[in-house]
Amino acid sequence: MAVRYPNAFQTPSRNVNANRNHTLSELSTYGAVKTTSATKIIVAVVFTVVVVTLLAAAITVPLVLALTNTGPFATTKSSGTTTTAVTTTTVATTAATTTSSFSECSSYANISDATRLATASSGTACDSSTFSSSTTWVRFTGSGGTQLATSAPSANQCGTQASGWYSGSLPSSGSSINGTACYVWGSNNCNWSNTVRVTNCGSFYVFGLVIPPVCNARYCTV
């Protein structure tokens, strides 16, 4: 079968003459040449598109990251750390057996007076000249005894007329308590009274004493 073309075609190996009849083989070769050229063009275009896409991605990704983490469009991811405040509380306690807990155990006045003994004879002494309305801490020592009398003496004893004594129980070691001092008058063992304080310092007592309510009244010792 022969096909006539009006124009001449150039092939890689020979000219195609439009004035002569061509065989199917020659036409196939010509079509292959055209197909090969088109394929190369398509490949080149695809390659170019891929390269451009990669270049665009290479530029766009860092730019997006930069805008995301810095600048006016930056977003900040905050990581929260929970801190537990441990709060330690110190409770001040006073040990009942610690004599140093009481300042009066190391700061007191010594009284050594044998006329204060509950067995001493009558007199007119009055503790208004020895004590005041403010508490005075005293420690009785020596021949005058070591503590207040804890039972009622007779009236007119220990150098006075109204004999004073401590009515109540003495505190245990390392303790301090309030108590009552009574004054004997006639047959009444507690005709007058006032509050006193007693602290057991371990090996001795100290007494927080104030002025008696009347004269002539006095604290008696044993």
mmCIF file of C-alpha atoms in Angstrom:
data_model
loop_
_atom_site.group_PDB
_atom_site.id
_atom_site.type_symbol
_atom_site.label_atom_id
_atom_site.label_comp_id
_atom_site.label_asym_id
_atom_site.label_seq_id
_atom_site.Cartn_x
_atom_site.Cartn_y
_atom_site.Cartn_z
ATOM 1 C CA MET A 1 0.000 0.000 0.000
ATOM 2 C CA ALA A 2 1.436 3.392 -0.980
ATOM 3 C CA VAL A 3 0.691 6.769 0.642
ATOM 4 C CA ARG A 4 1.504 10.047 -0.976
ATOM 5 C CA TYR A 5 2.354 13.100 1.184
ATOM 6 C CA PRO A 6 2.288 16.593 -0.168
ATOM 7 C CA ASN A 7 5.383 17.712 1.758
ATOM 8 C CA ALA A 8 8.834 16.346 2.318
ATOM 9 C CA PHE A 9 9.771 14.950 5.754
ATOM 10 C CA GLN A 10 13.262 14.771 7.179
ATOM 11 C CA THR A 11 14.190 11.568 8.981
ATOM 12 C CA PRO A 12 17.385 10.838 10.878
ATOM 13 C CA SER A 13 18.704 8.533 8.119
ATOM 14 C CA ARG A 14 17.089 9.759 4.915
ATOM 15 C CA ASN A 15 14.703 12.245 3.372
ATOM 16 C CA VAL A 16 11.097 11.370 2.838
ATOM 17 C CA ASN A 17 10.125 12.553 -0.578
ATOM 18 C CA ALA A 18 6.597 13.733 -0.902
ATOM 19 C CA ASN A 19 6.665 12.861 -4.554
ATOM 20 C CA ARG A 20 7.271 9.197 -4.044
ATOM 21 C CA ASN A 21 5.195 6.471 -2.517
ATOM 22 C CA HIS A 22 6.318 5.250 0.933
ATOM 23 C CA THR A 23 5.942 1.875 2.388
ATOM 24 C CA LEU A 24 4.309 1.114 5.698
ATOM 25 C CA SER A 25 7.742 0.355 7.161
ATOM 26 C CA GLU A 26 8.971 3.825 6.287
ATOM 27 C CA LEU A 27 5.892 5.432 7.756
ATOM 28 C CA SER A 28 6.294 3.434 10.956
ATOM 29 C CA THR A 29 9.875 4.626 11.278
ATOM 30 C CA TYR A 30 8.740 8.204 10.806
ATOM 31 C CA GLY A 31 6.032 7.792 13.466
ATOM 32 C CA ALA A 32 8.564 6.334 15.898
ATOM 33 C CA VAL A 33 10.790 9.348 15.379
ATOM 34 C CA LYS A 34 7.867 11.670 16.139
ATOM 35 C CA THR A 35 6.882 9.623 19.195
ATOM 36 C CA THR A 36 10.437 9.594 20.567
ATOM 37 C CA SER A 37 10.716 13.364 20.230
ATOM 38 C CA ALA A 38 7.389 13.931 21.991
ATOM 39 C CA THR A 39 8.377 11.592 24.804
ATOM 40 C CA LYS A 40 11.615 13.465 25.349
ATOM 41 C CA ILE A 41 9.718 16.727 25.526
ATOM 42 C CA ILE A 42 7.250 15.316 28.046
ATOM 43 C CA VAL A 43 10.067 13.902 30.205
ATOM 44 C CA ALA A 44 11.845 17.230 30.113
ATOM 45 C CA VAL A 45 8.681 19.066 31.169
ATOM 46 C CA VAL A 46 7.966 16.618 33.995
ATOM 47 C CA PHE A 47 11.565 16.872 35.213
ATOM 48 C CA THR A 48 11.346 20.642 35.178
ATOM 49 C CA VAL A 49 8.089 20.582 37.151
ATOM 50 C CA VAL A 50 9.588 18.224 39.744
ATOM 51 C CA VAL A 51 12.679 20.387 40.144
ATOM 52 C CA VAL A 52 10.597 23.544 40.498
ATOM 53 C CA THR A 53 8.343 21.817 43.048
ATOM 54 C CA LEU A 54 11.323 20.667 45.109
ATOM 55 C CA LEU A 55 12.867 24.122 45.018
ATOM 56 C CA ALA A 56 9.579 25.670 46.087
ATOM 57 C CA ALA A 57 9.278 23.199 48.957
ATOM 58 C CA ALA A 58 12.871 23.869 49.999
ATOM 59 C CA ILE A 59 12.058 27.570 50.256
ATOM 60 C CA THR A 60 8.526 27.325 51.654
ATOM 61 C CA VAL A 61 9.119 24.866 54.533
ATOM 62 C CA PRO A 62 11.890 26.853 56.282
ATOM 63 C CA LEU A 63 9.888 30.031 55.737
ATOM 64 C CA VAL A 64 6.783 28.534 57.347
ATOM 65 C CA LEU A 65 8.834 27.233 60.256
ATOM 66 C CA ALA A 66 10.457 30.593 60.713
ATOM 67 C CA LEU A 67 7.115 32.401 60.708
ATOM 68 C CA THR A 68 5.674 29.853 63.116
ATOM 69 C CA ASN A 69 8.412 30.092 65.740
ATOM 70 C CA THR A 70 9.560 33.688 65.393
ATOM 71 C CA GLY A 71 8.195 37.030 64.380
ATOM 72 C CA PRO A 72 4.700 38.469 64.720
ATOM 73 C CA PHE A 73 3.047 35.169 63.785
ATOM 74 C CA ALA A 74 5.107 33.073 66.122
ATOM 75 C CA THR A 75 3.355 30.560 68.338
ATOM 76 C CA THR A 76 4.847 29.637 71.662
ATOM 77 C CA LYS A 77 4.399 26.236 73.225
ATOM 78 C CA SER A 78 4.709 26.517 76.946
ATOM 79 C CA SER A 79 5.609 23.547 79.031
ATOM 80 C CA GLY A 80 4.065 23.773 82.470
ATOM 81 C CA THR A 81 6.011 22.478 85.417
ATOM 82 C CA THR A 82 4.063 21.775 88.593
ATOM 83 C CA THR A 83 5.998 22.595 91.699
ATOM 84 C CA THR A 84 4.778 21.239 94.980
ATOM 85 C CA ALA A 85 5.670 23.485 97.752
ATOM 86 C CA VAL A 86 6.506 21.541 100.611
ATOM 87 C CA THR A 87 5.884 23.465 103.556
ATOM 88 C CA THR A 88 7.723 22.292 106.908
ATOM 89 C CA THR A 89 6.070 23.521 110.226
ATOM 90 C CA THR A 90 8.048 23.532 113.499
ATOM 91 C CA VAL A 91 5.918 23.340 116.617
ATOM 92 C CA ALA A 92 7.470 24.734 119.741
ATOM 93 C CA THR A 93 6.771 22.467 122.697
ATOM 94 C CA THR A 94 7.627 22.788 126.358
ATOM 95 C CA ALA A 95 8.817 19.554 127.877
ATOM 96 C CA ALA A 96 7.404 19.135 131.354
ATOM 97 C CA THR A 97 10.648 17.567 132.573
ATOM 98 C CA THR A 98 12.964 20.294 131.270
ATOM 99 C CA THR A 99 13.675 22.747 134.100
ATOM 100 C CA SER A 100 15.364 25.191 131.705
ATOM 101 C CA SER A 101 11.920 25.759 130.174
ATOM 102 C CA PHE A 102 11.214 28.086 133.098
ATOM 103 C CA SER A 103 13.300 31.218 133.452
ATOM 104 C CA GLU A 104 12.443 31.428 137.163
ATOM 105 C CA CYS A 105 14.532 28.300 137.746
ATOM 106 C CA SER A 106 17.654 30.328 137.043
ATOM 107 C CA SER A 107 16.503 33.808 138.047
ATOM 108 C CA TYR A 108 15.169 34.141 141.605
ATOM 109 C CA ALA A 109 15.861 35.719 144.994
ATOM 110 C CA ASN A 110 17.183 33.602 147.874
ATOM 111 C CA ILE A 111 15.522 33.924 151.279
ATOM 112 C CA SER A 112 17.117 32.219 154.276
ATOM 113 C CA ASP A 113 15.239 33.307 157.401
ATOM 114 C CA ALA A 114 14.725 30.967 160.359
ATOM 115 C CA THR A 115 12.018 33.249 161.812
ATOM 116 C CA ARG A 116 9.765 32.187 158.929
ATOM 117 C CA LEU A 117 9.628 28.600 160.103
ATOM 118 C CA ALA A 118 6.111 27.455 160.921
ATOM 119 C CA THR A 119 7.398 26.485 164.361
ATOM 120 C CA ALA A 120 8.876 29.926 165.079
ATOM 121 C CA SER A 121 7.231 32.099 167.714
ATOM 122 C CA SER A 122 4.844 34.996 167.220
ATOM 123 C CA GLY A 123 5.839 38.430 166.039
ATOM 124 C CA THR A 124 4.660 41.483 164.129
ATOM 125 C CA ALA A 125 6.536 40.999 160.863
ATOM 126 C CA CYS A 126 4.598 41.718 157.640
ATOM 127 C CA ASP A 127 5.585 40.785 154.109
ATOM 128 C CA SER A 128 4.240 44.096 152.776
ATOM 129 C CA SER A 129 7.823 45.333 153.056
ATOM 130 C CA THR A 130 9.247 42.278 151.249
ATOM 131 C CA PHE A 131 6.838 41.768 148.339
ATOM 132 C CA SER A 132 4.734 43.938 146.031
ATOM 133 C CA SER A 133 1.724 43.528 143.772
ATOM 134 C CA SER A 134 4.089 42.204 141.075
ATOM 135 C CA THR A 135 5.233 38.592 141.296
ATOM 136 C CA THR A 136 8.649 38.037 142.853
ATOM 137 C CA TRP A 137 10.288 34.644 142.382
ATOM 138 C CA VAL A 138 11.992 33.404 145.539
ATOM 139 C CA ARG A 139 13.779 30.277 146.652
ATOM 140 C CA PHE A 140 13.803 29.465 150.349
ATOM 141 C CA THR A 141 17.093 28.005 151.566
ATOM 142 C CA GLY A 142 19.152 27.219 154.638
ATOM 143 C CA SER A 143 17.906 27.143 158.191
ATOM 144 C CA GLY A 144 14.738 28.976 157.219
ATOM 145 C CA GLY A 145 13.379 25.939 155.346
ATOM 146 C CA THR A 146 13.123 25.143 151.611
ATOM 147 C CA GLN A 147 9.440 25.673 150.776
ATOM 148 C CA LEU A 148 6.187 27.220 151.932
ATOM 149 C CA ALA A 149 4.343 25.377 154.691
ATOM 150 C CA THR A 150 1.768 23.034 153.117
ATOM 151 C CA SER A 151 -0.410 22.698 156.194
ATOM 152 C CA ALA A 152 -1.935 25.387 158.365
ATOM 153 C CA PRO A 153 0.282 26.440 161.278
ATOM 154 C CA SER A 154 -1.174 27.859 164.440
ATOM 155 C CA ALA A 155 -2.089 31.519 164.550
ATOM 156 C CA ASN A 156 0.616 33.852 165.728
ATOM 157 C CA GLN A 157 3.447 31.693 164.434
ATOM 158 C CA CYS A 158 6.506 32.265 162.165
ATOM 159 C CA GLY A 159 7.165 35.783 163.488
ATOM 160 C CA THR A 160 3.768 37.232 162.604
ATOM 161 C CA GLN A 161 0.095 37.299 163.612
ATOM 162 C CA ALA A 162 -1.591 35.968 160.426
ATOM 163 C CA SER A 163 0.454 32.906 159.512
ATOM 164 C CA GLY A 164 0.582 32.190 155.751
ATOM 165 C CA TRP A 165 0.724 28.718 154.180
ATOM 166 C CA TYR A 166 0.293 27.070 150.773
ATOM 167 C CA SER A 167 -3.101 25.384 150.287
ATOM 168 C CA GLY A 168 -2.872 22.789 147.562
ATOM 169 C CA SER A 169 -0.563 20.229 145.960
ATOM 170 C CA LEU A 170 2.959 21.076 144.867
ATOM 171 C CA PRO A 171 3.768 20.568 141.167
ATOM 172 C CA SER A 172 5.711 17.603 139.846
ATOM 173 C CA SER A 173 9.260 17.958 138.524
ATOM 174 C CA GLY A 174 9.493 20.313 135.568
ATOM 175 C CA SER A 175 5.982 21.700 136.112
ATOM 176 C CA SER A 176 4.617 25.074 137.140
ATOM 177 C CA ILE A 177 1.152 25.707 138.591
ATOM 178 C CA ASN A 178 -0.964 28.372 140.249
ATOM 179 C CA GLY A 179 -2.027 27.835 143.851
ATOM 180 C CA THR A 180 -3.483 29.601 146.842
ATOM 181 C CA ALA A 181 -1.798 31.021 149.909
ATOM 182 C CA CYS A 182 -4.060 31.143 152.982
ATOM 183 C CA TYR A 183 -3.595 33.140 156.206
ATOM 184 C CA VAL A 184 -4.643 31.806 159.600
ATOM 185 C CA TRP A 185 -6.582 34.089 161.852
ATOM 186 C CA GLY A 186 -8.082 32.789 165.042
ATOM 187 C CA SER A 187 -9.692 29.459 164.265
ATOM 188 C CA ASN A 188 -10.024 30.167 160.542
ATOM 189 C CA ASN A 189 -7.205 28.549 158.577
ATOM 190 C CA CYS A 190 -7.948 30.603 155.458
ATOM 191 C CA ASN A 191 -9.325 33.927 156.660
ATOM 192 C CA TRP A 192 -7.517 35.725 153.806
ATOM 193 C CA SER A 193 -5.914 34.399 150.696
ATOM 194 C CA ASN A 194 -4.074 35.353 147.543
ATOM 195 C CA THR A 195 -2.847 33.567 144.431
ATOM 196 C CA VAL A 196 0.750 32.396 144.183
ATOM 197 C CA ARG A 197 2.691 30.407 141.606
ATOM 198 C CA VAL A 198 4.920 27.401 142.235
ATOM 199 C CA THR A 199 7.508 25.881 139.868
ATOM 200 C CA ASN A 200 9.292 22.588 140.452
ATOM 201 C CA CYS A 201 12.811 23.049 139.064
ATOM 202 C CA GLY A 202 13.768 19.422 139.634
ATOM 203 C CA SER A 203 15.791 19.599 142.836
ATOM 204 C CA PHE A 204 14.085 22.635 144.389
ATOM 205 C CA TYR A 205 10.977 24.794 144.265
ATOM 206 C CA VAL A 206 10.673 28.458 143.449
ATOM 207 C CA PHE A 207 7.631 30.481 144.512
ATOM 208 C CA GLY A 208 6.102 33.430 142.738
ATOM 209 C CA LEU A 209 4.852 35.554 145.644
ATOM 210 C CA VAL A 210 2.991 38.851 145.978
ATOM 211 C CA ILE A 211 2.194 41.146 148.895
ATOM 212 C CA PRO A 212 -0.262 39.598 151.416
ATOM 213 C CA PRO A 213 -3.772 41.091 151.559
ATOM 214 C CA VAL A 214 -3.354 42.349 155.147
ATOM 215 C CA CYS A 215 -0.821 43.115 157.807
ATOM 216 C CA ASN A 216 0.478 41.642 159.879
ATOM 217 C CA ALA A 217 0.626 38.588 157.597
ATOM 218 C CA ARG A 218 3.608 36.601 156.456
ATOM 219 C CA TYR A 219 4.551 33.507 154.390
ATOM 220 C CA CYS A 220 5.647 30.653 156.635
ATOM 221 C CA THR A 221 8.158 27.953 155.651
ATOM 222 C CA VAL A 222 9.166 24.403 156.530
#
